[in-house]
Amino acid sequence: MNNNELFENAKKIFPGGVNSPVRSFRSVESIPRFIDSGKGPVITDTEGNNYIDYVLSWGPLLLGHAHESVVKAASLAIEKGMSFGAPTDLENQLGIMVQKFFPSMELMRFVNSGTEACMGAIRVARATTNRDNIIKFSGCYHGHADYLLVSAGSGVSTLGLPDSPGVPQSFTAHTFVSPYNDIDAIKKLMASKGSTVAAIIVEPVAGNMGFMPPRPGFLETLRQLCTEYDSILIFDEVMTGFRVAKGGAQQLYGIKPDLTCLGKVIGGGMPVGAYGGCKDLMSLVAPLGKVYQAGTLSGNPVAMAAGLATLKTIDDSNAFEKAETHQIGLVAALNDLGKKRDIAWTVSGLGTMFGIRFQQGEAYSYEDLKKCDSAKYGKFFRAALANGVYFAPSAFESAFTSSVHSENELNTVLSSIERIISTF
Ligand code: KE4
């Protein structure tokens, strides 16, 4: 069956033919490519077309596709049994590796997704403060829990949804939204509501409204406000963990959140999320405390093995540095090309993630970003894809590099972009 036939079949089974909306290519006016395999920096679709991949499963694959040590570890785990619903040493080993890079996570809980991690963290924050209200920032995405689908980024923005139908008004009544990077706005909101706020949850570097770094002072202000009003500061590092730095944004900016959410890289491509923080807070979680959260496949040994092999490789090699070098080289070269060819785009990045925005100048808020030329991004995406380069199929997403994106890929990508940009 060819790609189009596969997609027609898929649409008879799944809404929009996909199992996650951002994969649908709807916002870039194209149809998704059905992928058959991946190796290193390259994915191959079912028709044998190769693409240099900058989505990398939306961030997890810092080591690229089918990394030898990850495949070997997962295969060995599979041969010993897929799942036990009982503790394994693999969970201990991965937890210790996570704590090595995120020492603020004195106690943690593995779950199966970033969504679950954010849900767990917010439940702990509400329990410890005995408060109901939370604050999130417009354009940030923290998974698809009902009360977080408010002014959310990622697929919600990609598809231009006003937020999701099916979420009762009462479920979002305790969710306040403040503009990202707006220090005065959050100070005002906390001045009026702070004593009722259980938690502020933030993407410390926003990756779900394109790539958007924090303004100087923004994260520090959140830390001060949470301390002042006894609210819990939650860093959602599902995307930024092991991406903006090995120890995430909390290491990069030297700010200690009360709770951290992780996902993506810590599973090495397998479904893993985690939330954690200081012992006092996490001791509230059942069975130690009364905050209930559970999961059949939480800490699944095969997923733990894949995550452990990934973090071990990051720990004892220069994998992260290689991926970072590629990001720096690519972003610089694309900005140079933009200046040389007078392209109205801004390419920016940090660590091993980056964003391409058809808009000039920095974007520091969701409002800024919404002014970008997403139609032009779609045209760029389609042209790049036709030339074997797979960027994020949405202007509201970030892109990622890996340790196996080498000079060779950089040169190939740049010559492809040079070729297509002349058609713009
Ligand atoms: P998951 O439930 O998709 O594992 O994680 C939710 C989540 C939480 N927090 C942040 C900062 C995230 O970026 C995500 C998920 N990211 C999207 C891409 N921006 C996942 C891709 C998708 O939805 O298919």
Short mmCIF file of C-alpha atoms and ligand atoms in Angstrom, two decimals:
data_model
loop_
_atom_site.label_atom_id
_atom_site.label_comp_id
_atom_site.label_asym_id
_atom_site.label_seq_id
_atom_site.Cartn_x
_atom_site.Cartn_y
_atom_site.Cartn_z
CA MET A 1 0.00 0.00 0.00
CA ASN A 2 1.32 3.52 -0.76
CA ASN A 3 1.35 6.37 1.75
CA ASN A 4 -1.98 7.82 0.66
CA GLU A 5 -3.67 4.41 0.89
CA LEU A 6 -2.23 3.91 4.37
CA PHE A 7 -3.59 7.30 5.39
CA GLU A 8 -7.04 6.55 3.91
CA ASN A 9 -7.10 3.32 5.91
CA ALA A 10 -5.95 5.12 9.04
CA LYS A 11 -8.76 7.64 8.73
CA LYS A 12 -11.22 4.76 8.90
CA ILE A 13 -9.77 3.74 12.25
CA PHE A 14 -8.48 6.85 14.04
CA PRO A 15 -9.86 10.42 14.21
CA GLY A 16 -7.95 12.30 11.50
CA GLY A 17 -5.97 9.12 10.83
CA VAL A 18 -3.57 9.72 13.71
CA ASN A 19 -3.10 8.86 17.35
CA SER A 20 -1.99 12.35 18.31
CA PRO A 21 -3.25 15.51 16.58
CA VAL A 22 0.09 17.21 15.85
CA ARG A 23 1.04 14.24 13.67
CA SER A 24 -1.78 15.02 11.26
CA PHE A 25 0.11 17.62 9.18
CA ARG A 26 -3.22 19.48 8.94
CA SER A 27 -1.71 22.83 9.96
CA VAL A 28 1.00 22.50 7.30
CA GLU A 29 -1.58 21.48 4.70
CA SER A 30 -0.03 18.13 3.90
CA ILE A 31 -0.57 14.51 4.76
CA PRO A 32 1.51 12.59 7.28
CA ARG A 33 4.24 10.28 6.10
CA PHE A 34 3.88 6.73 7.40
CA ILE A 35 7.28 5.86 8.81
CA ASP A 36 8.70 2.37 8.41
CA SER A 37 12.02 2.70 10.25
CA GLY A 38 14.62 5.03 11.72
CA LYS A 39 18.38 4.81 12.15
CA GLY A 40 20.53 7.55 13.63
CA PRO A 41 19.34 10.95 12.36
CA VAL A 42 17.25 9.49 9.52
CA ILE A 43 13.73 8.12 9.25
CA THR A 44 12.47 6.19 6.24
CA ASP A 45 8.84 6.18 5.14
CA THR A 46 6.98 3.17 3.76
CA GLU A 47 7.81 4.27 0.21
CA GLY A 48 11.54 4.24 0.91
CA ASN A 49 12.00 8.04 1.16
CA ASN A 50 14.62 9.12 3.69
CA TYR A 51 14.34 12.24 5.85
CA ILE A 52 16.82 13.90 8.18
CA ASP A 53 14.63 13.98 11.27
CA TYR A 54 14.42 17.04 13.56
CA VAL A 55 11.23 15.88 15.31
CA LEU A 56 12.86 12.81 16.90
CA SER A 57 9.51 11.60 18.23
CA TRP A 58 8.87 15.14 19.62
CA GLY A 59 12.03 15.16 21.70
CA PRO A 60 12.74 11.74 23.30
CA LEU A 61 15.47 10.58 20.91
CA LEU A 62 18.50 12.60 22.03
CA LEU A 63 20.63 9.65 20.82
CA GLY A 64 18.84 9.39 17.48
CA HIS A 65 16.86 6.42 16.18
CA ALA A 66 17.61 2.80 17.12
CA HIS A 67 20.72 3.67 19.13
CA GLU A 68 22.65 0.44 19.64
CA SER A 69 22.82 0.63 23.44
CA VAL A 70 19.13 1.49 23.79
CA VAL A 71 17.99 -1.29 21.47
CA LYS A 72 20.25 -3.80 23.21
CA ALA A 73 19.05 -2.83 26.69
CA ALA A 74 15.37 -2.89 25.73
CA SER A 75 15.77 -6.22 23.90
CA LEU A 76 17.47 -7.81 26.91
CA ALA A 77 14.67 -6.54 29.14
CA ILE A 78 11.99 -7.88 26.78
CA GLU A 79 13.56 -11.34 26.84
CA LYS A 80 13.20 -11.36 30.64
CA GLY A 81 9.51 -10.49 30.48
CA MET A 82 7.52 -7.47 29.33
CA SER A 83 6.00 -6.35 32.62
CA PHE A 84 5.46 -7.58 36.16
CA GLY A 85 3.36 -4.97 37.94
CA ALA A 86 5.92 -5.31 40.69
CA PRO A 87 9.05 -3.35 41.63
CA THR A 88 12.23 -3.99 39.63
CA ASP A 89 15.82 -2.85 40.12
CA LEU A 90 15.62 -1.16 36.72
CA GLU A 91 13.26 1.43 38.26
CA ASN A 92 15.78 2.04 41.04
CA GLN A 93 18.61 2.43 38.56
CA LEU A 94 16.73 4.86 36.32
CA GLY A 95 15.52 6.83 39.36
CA ILE A 96 19.09 7.19 40.59
CA MET A 97 20.20 8.41 37.17
CA VAL A 98 17.36 10.96 37.08
CA GLN A 99 18.30 12.20 40.57
CA LYS A 100 21.93 12.58 39.47
CA PHE A 101 20.81 15.22 36.96
CA PHE A 102 17.79 16.52 38.87
CA PRO A 103 18.82 16.56 42.54
CA SER A 104 15.66 18.54 43.40
CA MET A 105 13.73 15.28 42.81
CA GLU A 106 14.56 13.73 46.18
CA LEU A 107 11.54 11.45 45.79
CA MET A 108 9.83 10.75 42.50
CA ARG A 109 7.17 8.63 40.83
CA PHE A 110 7.43 7.13 37.34
CA VAL A 111 4.31 7.34 35.20
CA ASN A 112 3.62 6.66 31.50
CA SER A 113 3.47 10.16 30.01
CA GLY A 114 4.15 13.82 30.55
CA THR A 115 0.42 14.37 30.94
CA GLU A 116 0.32 12.02 33.92
CA ALA A 117 3.44 13.62 35.39
CA CYS A 118 1.83 17.08 35.32
CA MET A 119 -1.42 15.71 36.75
CA GLY A 120 0.43 14.08 39.62
CA ALA A 121 2.45 17.18 40.41
CA ILE A 122 -0.62 19.42 40.48
CA ARG A 123 -2.47 16.96 42.71
CA VAL A 124 0.41 16.98 45.20
CA ALA A 125 0.52 20.79 45.10
CA ARG A 126 -3.21 21.06 45.79
CA ALA A 127 -2.96 18.50 48.59
CA THR A 128 -0.06 20.14 50.40
CA THR A 129 -1.50 23.69 50.19
CA ASN A 130 -5.13 22.67 50.59
CA ARG A 131 -5.85 25.17 47.80
CA ASP A 132 -7.64 24.56 44.49
CA ASN A 133 -6.43 27.28 42.13
CA ILE A 134 -3.49 26.87 39.74
CA ILE A 135 -1.82 29.28 37.34
CA LYS A 136 -0.53 28.32 33.91
CA PHE A 137 0.77 30.52 31.10
CA SER A 138 -0.86 31.10 27.73
CA GLY A 139 0.81 29.05 25.03
CA CYS A 140 2.30 26.53 27.45
CA TYR A 141 1.18 22.93 27.10
CA HIS A 142 1.24 20.49 30.00
CA GLY A 143 -0.58 17.51 28.50
CA HIS A 144 -4.26 16.96 27.98
CA ALA A 145 -5.72 16.87 31.50
CA ASP A 146 -9.07 18.69 31.42
CA TYR A 147 -8.11 21.61 33.65
CA LEU A 148 -4.87 22.26 31.72
CA LEU A 149 -6.49 22.59 28.29
CA VAL A 150 -6.82 26.32 28.75
CA SER A 151 -4.91 28.63 26.36
CA ALA A 152 -2.70 25.65 25.71
CA GLY A 153 0.07 25.43 23.16
CA SER A 154 1.18 22.49 20.99
CA GLY A 155 -1.64 20.74 19.18
CA VAL A 156 -4.29 22.96 20.75
CA SER A 157 -2.67 26.02 19.16
CA THR A 158 -1.66 24.13 16.03
CA LEU A 159 -5.25 23.30 15.26
CA GLY A 160 -6.41 26.76 16.37
CA LEU A 161 -8.76 25.24 18.93
CA PRO A 162 -10.32 27.75 21.32
CA ASP A 163 -9.49 25.10 23.98
CA SER A 164 -11.17 21.80 24.05
CA PRO A 165 -14.90 21.14 23.92
CA GLY A 166 -15.90 18.40 26.36
CA VAL A 167 -14.22 20.15 29.25
CA PRO A 168 -16.90 21.43 31.66
CA GLN A 169 -16.51 25.10 32.59
CA SER A 170 -16.36 24.01 36.23
CA PHE A 171 -13.25 21.94 35.51
CA THR A 172 -11.29 25.00 34.40
CA ALA A 173 -12.74 27.38 36.98
CA HIS A 174 -9.64 26.87 39.13
CA THR A 175 -7.19 27.44 36.29
CA PHE A 176 -5.97 31.00 35.90
CA VAL A 177 -3.93 32.00 32.84
CA SER A 178 -1.25 34.65 32.73
CA PRO A 179 0.78 35.82 29.69
CA TYR A 180 4.13 34.00 29.43
CA ASN A 181 7.14 36.20 30.20
CA ASP A 182 4.96 39.02 31.57
CA ILE A 183 6.41 39.76 34.99
CA ASP A 184 3.99 42.55 35.88
CA ALA A 185 0.96 40.43 34.97
CA ILE A 186 1.95 37.49 37.17
CA LYS A 187 2.83 39.82 40.05
CA LYS A 188 -0.61 41.42 39.79
CA LEU A 189 -2.37 38.06 39.56
CA MET A 190 -0.54 36.70 42.59
CA ALA A 191 -1.17 39.90 44.53
CA SER A 192 -4.90 39.35 44.08
CA LYS A 193 -5.08 35.53 44.11
CA GLY A 194 -1.79 34.32 45.56
CA SER A 195 -3.21 33.17 48.89
CA THR A 196 -5.58 30.83 46.98
CA VAL A 197 -3.01 29.50 44.50
CA ALA A 198 -1.82 25.91 44.99
CA ALA A 199 0.72 26.02 42.19
CA ILE A 200 2.22 27.92 39.32
CA ILE A 201 3.10 25.48 36.53
CA VAL A 202 5.42 26.67 33.77
CA GLU A 203 7.45 25.42 30.84
CA PRO A 204 10.71 27.07 31.99
CA VAL A 205 11.71 27.31 28.33
CA ALA A 206 8.55 27.19 26.27
CA GLY A 207 8.57 24.64 23.47
CA ASN A 208 4.89 24.41 22.63
CA MET A 209 4.42 27.84 21.12
CA GLY A 210 7.42 27.48 18.90
CA PHE A 211 10.70 27.86 20.78
CA MET A 212 10.45 30.64 23.36
CA PRO A 213 13.06 31.30 26.07
CA PRO A 214 12.14 32.99 29.36
CA ARG A 215 12.80 36.73 29.62
CA PRO A 216 15.55 37.52 32.15
CA GLY A 217 13.94 37.65 35.58
CA PHE A 218 10.74 35.81 34.65
CA LEU A 219 11.57 32.46 36.25
CA GLU A 220 13.21 34.17 39.23
CA THR A 221 10.00 36.13 39.76
CA LEU A 222 7.93 32.92 39.74
CA ARG A 223 10.25 31.45 42.36
CA GLN A 224 9.97 34.53 44.57
CA LEU A 225 6.18 34.74 44.22
CA CYS A 226 5.67 31.06 45.05
CA THR A 227 7.87 31.42 48.11
CA GLU A 228 6.08 34.59 49.17
CA TYR A 229 2.57 33.12 48.84
CA ASP A 230 3.42 29.54 49.91
CA SER A 231 2.44 28.27 46.47
CA ILE A 232 4.21 25.35 44.79
CA LEU A 233 6.44 26.13 41.80
CA ILE A 234 6.18 23.34 39.24
CA PHE A 235 8.72 23.23 36.40
CA ASP A 236 7.26 21.21 33.58
CA GLU A 237 10.53 19.90 32.14
CA VAL A 238 8.93 17.15 30.07
CA MET A 239 10.49 18.77 27.01
CA THR A 240 13.36 20.80 28.49
CA GLY A 241 14.71 17.96 30.65
CA PHE A 242 17.98 16.73 29.11
CA ARG A 243 17.20 19.09 26.21
CA VAL A 244 18.08 22.69 27.20
CA ALA A 245 20.73 21.23 29.52
CA LYS A 246 21.40 17.78 30.94
CA GLY A 247 19.85 18.98 34.19
CA GLY A 248 17.13 20.92 32.39
CA ALA A 249 16.20 24.57 32.85
CA GLN A 250 16.56 24.33 36.63
CA GLN A 251 20.27 23.60 36.15
CA LEU A 252 20.68 26.16 33.35
CA TYR A 253 19.05 29.03 35.27
CA GLY A 254 19.95 27.87 38.79
CA ILE A 255 16.36 27.93 40.03
CA LYS A 256 15.01 25.15 42.24
CA PRO A 257 11.34 24.37 41.63
CA ASP A 258 9.32 22.61 44.34
CA LEU A 259 8.18 19.92 41.89
CA THR A 260 9.51 18.84 38.49
CA CYS A 261 7.77 16.96 35.68
CA LEU A 262 9.83 14.92 33.23
CA GLY A 263 9.12 12.76 30.19
CA LYS A 264 10.39 12.19 26.65
CA VAL A 265 14.21 11.72 26.94
CA ILE A 266 13.99 9.74 30.22
CA GLY A 267 12.16 6.98 28.34
CA GLY A 268 14.54 6.95 25.38
CA GLY A 269 11.55 6.55 23.05
CA MET A 270 9.45 4.40 25.36
CA PRO A 271 6.43 5.78 27.30
CA VAL A 272 7.87 7.22 30.52
CA GLY A 273 7.04 10.30 32.59
CA ALA A 274 8.03 11.24 36.10
CA TYR A 275 7.20 13.82 38.74
CA GLY A 276 9.13 14.51 41.89
CA GLY A 277 10.45 16.96 44.42
CA CYS A 278 11.43 17.29 48.06
CA LYS A 279 10.71 14.43 50.42
CA ASP A 280 8.06 16.35 52.41
CA LEU A 281 5.98 16.98 49.31
CA MET A 282 6.37 13.59 47.66
CA SER A 283 5.72 11.76 50.94
CA LEU A 284 2.11 12.82 50.46
CA VAL A 285 1.82 10.36 47.54
CA ALA A 286 0.18 6.97 48.23
CA PRO A 287 0.98 4.56 49.70
CA LEU A 288 3.13 6.78 51.97
CA GLY A 289 0.54 9.53 52.02
CA LYS A 290 -3.02 9.89 50.86
CA VAL A 291 -2.56 11.52 47.43
CA TYR A 292 -3.63 8.75 45.12
CA GLN A 293 -1.98 8.14 41.76
CA ALA A 294 -1.40 4.77 40.12
CA GLY A 295 -0.56 3.10 36.81
CA THR A 296 -0.53 -0.47 35.48
CA LEU A 297 2.60 0.05 33.43
CA SER A 298 4.31 2.73 35.52
CA GLY A 299 8.00 1.80 35.80
CA ASN A 300 7.64 -0.82 33.07
CA PRO A 301 10.97 -2.68 32.90
CA VAL A 302 11.37 -2.43 29.12
CA ALA A 303 10.74 1.33 29.24
CA MET A 304 13.06 1.69 32.22
CA ALA A 305 15.79 -0.20 30.36
CA ALA A 306 15.49 2.10 27.34
CA GLY A 307 15.53 5.21 29.52
CA LEU A 308 18.44 3.93 31.60
CA ALA A 309 20.56 3.16 28.51
CA THR A 310 19.78 6.66 27.22
CA LEU A 311 20.72 8.48 30.43
CA LYS A 312 23.81 6.33 30.96
CA THR A 313 25.00 7.25 27.45
CA ILE A 314 24.32 10.93 28.14
CA ASP A 315 26.18 10.62 31.45
CA ASP A 316 29.30 8.90 30.21
CA SER A 317 29.73 10.35 26.74
CA ASN A 318 29.57 13.70 24.97
CA ALA A 319 26.22 12.81 23.38
CA PHE A 320 24.51 15.94 24.71
CA GLU A 321 27.39 18.17 23.64
CA LYS A 322 27.31 16.72 20.12
CA ALA A 323 23.59 17.39 19.81
CA GLU A 324 24.13 20.91 21.17
CA THR A 325 26.91 21.60 18.69
CA HIS A 326 24.60 20.64 15.86
CA GLN A 327 21.87 22.95 17.16
CA ILE A 328 24.27 25.86 17.45
CA GLY A 329 25.66 25.29 13.96
CA LEU A 330 22.26 24.83 12.32
CA VAL A 331 20.63 27.87 14.00
CA ALA A 332 23.60 30.11 13.17
CA ALA A 333 23.71 28.94 9.55
CA LEU A 334 19.96 29.39 9.05
CA ASN A 335 20.09 32.90 10.53
CA ASP A 336 23.04 33.76 8.27
CA LEU A 337 21.08 32.45 5.30
CA GLY A 338 18.09 34.53 6.39
CA LYS A 339 20.21 37.68 6.42
CA LYS A 340 21.91 36.84 3.12
CA ARG A 341 18.63 36.08 1.33
CA ASP A 342 16.50 38.58 3.27
CA ILE A 343 14.17 35.89 4.63
CA ALA A 344 11.69 37.15 7.22
CA TRP A 345 12.37 34.40 9.72
CA THR A 346 13.88 34.11 13.19
CA VAL A 347 15.65 30.90 14.10
CA SER A 348 16.55 30.46 17.75
CA GLY A 349 17.65 27.58 19.94
CA LEU A 350 19.06 26.47 23.27
CA GLY A 351 20.86 23.26 24.12
CA THR A 352 19.42 20.62 21.79
CA MET A 353 16.15 22.25 20.80
CA PHE A 354 15.31 25.06 18.42
CA GLY A 355 12.51 26.81 16.58
CA ILE A 356 11.98 28.40 13.15
CA ARG A 357 9.48 31.26 13.10
CA PHE A 358 8.48 33.20 10.01
CA GLN A 359 8.50 36.51 11.83
CA GLN A 360 11.35 38.90 12.51
CA GLY A 361 12.68 39.60 15.96
CA GLU A 362 12.27 37.73 19.20
CA ALA A 363 8.86 36.47 20.31
CA TYR A 364 8.44 36.62 24.08
CA SER A 365 4.73 35.85 24.35
CA TYR A 366 1.99 33.69 22.87
CA GLU A 367 0.45 36.88 21.52
CA ASP A 368 3.72 37.70 19.73
CA LEU A 369 3.89 34.20 18.31
CA LYS A 370 0.36 34.23 16.97
CA LYS A 371 1.45 37.01 14.61
CA CYS A 372 3.96 34.72 12.91
CA ASP A 373 3.29 33.68 9.31
CA SER A 374 2.19 30.08 9.89
CA ALA A 375 1.11 29.71 6.25
CA LYS A 376 4.67 30.51 5.17
CA TYR A 377 5.96 28.04 7.73
CA GLY A 378 3.68 25.41 6.16
CA LYS A 379 5.12 26.17 2.72
CA PHE A 380 8.65 25.93 4.11
CA PHE A 381 7.84 22.67 5.90
CA ARG A 382 6.43 21.07 2.75
CA ALA A 383 9.38 22.17 0.60
CA ALA A 384 11.89 20.92 3.19
CA LEU A 385 10.06 17.60 3.46
CA ALA A 386 10.13 17.19 -0.33
CA ASN A 387 13.90 17.68 -0.05
CA GLY A 388 14.40 15.11 2.68
CA VAL A 389 14.35 17.33 5.77
CA TYR A 390 11.67 16.66 8.40
CA PHE A 391 11.00 19.67 10.64
CA ALA A 392 8.11 19.91 13.11
CA PRO A 393 4.82 19.84 11.15
CA SER A 394 3.55 22.90 13.01
CA ALA A 395 4.65 26.50 13.54
CA PHE A 396 3.66 26.04 17.19
CA GLU A 397 6.20 23.33 17.97
CA SER A 398 9.92 23.10 18.61
CA ALA A 399 12.43 20.94 16.77
CA PHE A 400 15.22 18.82 18.21
CA THR A 401 18.74 17.60 17.43
CA SER A 402 20.50 14.41 18.39
CA SER A 403 24.03 13.24 19.14
CA VAL A 404 24.12 11.57 15.71
CA HIS A 405 23.18 14.66 13.66
CA SER A 406 26.68 15.24 12.32
CA GLU A 407 28.46 17.74 10.07
CA ASN A 408 27.32 15.61 7.18
CA GLU A 409 23.64 16.14 7.97
CA LEU A 410 24.28 19.84 8.61
CA ASN A 411 25.78 20.31 5.16
CA THR A 412 23.03 18.28 3.50
CA VAL A 413 20.29 20.21 5.29
CA LEU A 414 21.81 23.61 4.54
CA SER A 415 22.22 22.88 0.85
CA SER A 416 18.60 21.63 0.71
CA ILE A 417 17.34 24.76 2.47
CA GLU A 418 19.45 27.01 0.21
CA ARG A 419 17.82 25.27 -2.75
CA ILE A 420 14.24 25.62 -1.55
CA ILE A 421 14.52 29.09 -0.06
CA SER A 422 15.06 30.51 -3.53
CA THR A 423 11.45 29.50 -4.29
CA PHE A 424 10.21 31.68 -1.39
P1 KE4 B 1 2.77 13.54 26.84
O1 KE4 B 1 1.51 13.24 27.62
O2 KE4 B 1 2.50 13.86 25.38
O3 KE4 B 1 3.87 12.49 27.05
O4 KE4 B 1 3.44 14.86 27.47
C1 KE4 B 1 2.65 16.03 27.57
C2 KE4 B 1 3.56 17.23 27.64
C3 KE4 B 1 3.73 17.87 28.87
N1 KE4 B 1 4.55 18.94 28.99
C4 KE4 B 1 5.23 19.41 27.91
C5 KE4 B 1 6.13 20.61 28.10
C6 KE4 B 1 5.10 18.80 26.64
O5 KE4 B 1 5.78 19.31 25.58
C7 KE4 B 1 4.25 17.69 26.51
C8 KE4 B 1 4.03 17.00 25.18
N2 KE4 B 1 4.63 17.62 24.03
C9 KE4 B 1 3.98 17.37 22.76
C10 KE4 B 1 4.77 18.10 21.66
N3 KE4 B 1 4.90 19.47 21.92
C11 KE4 B 1 3.86 15.92 22.47
C12 KE4 B 1 3.54 15.59 21.04
C13 KE4 B 1 2.11 15.21 20.87
O6 KE4 B 1 1.23 15.76 21.55
O7 KE4 B 1 1.88 14.31 20.02
#
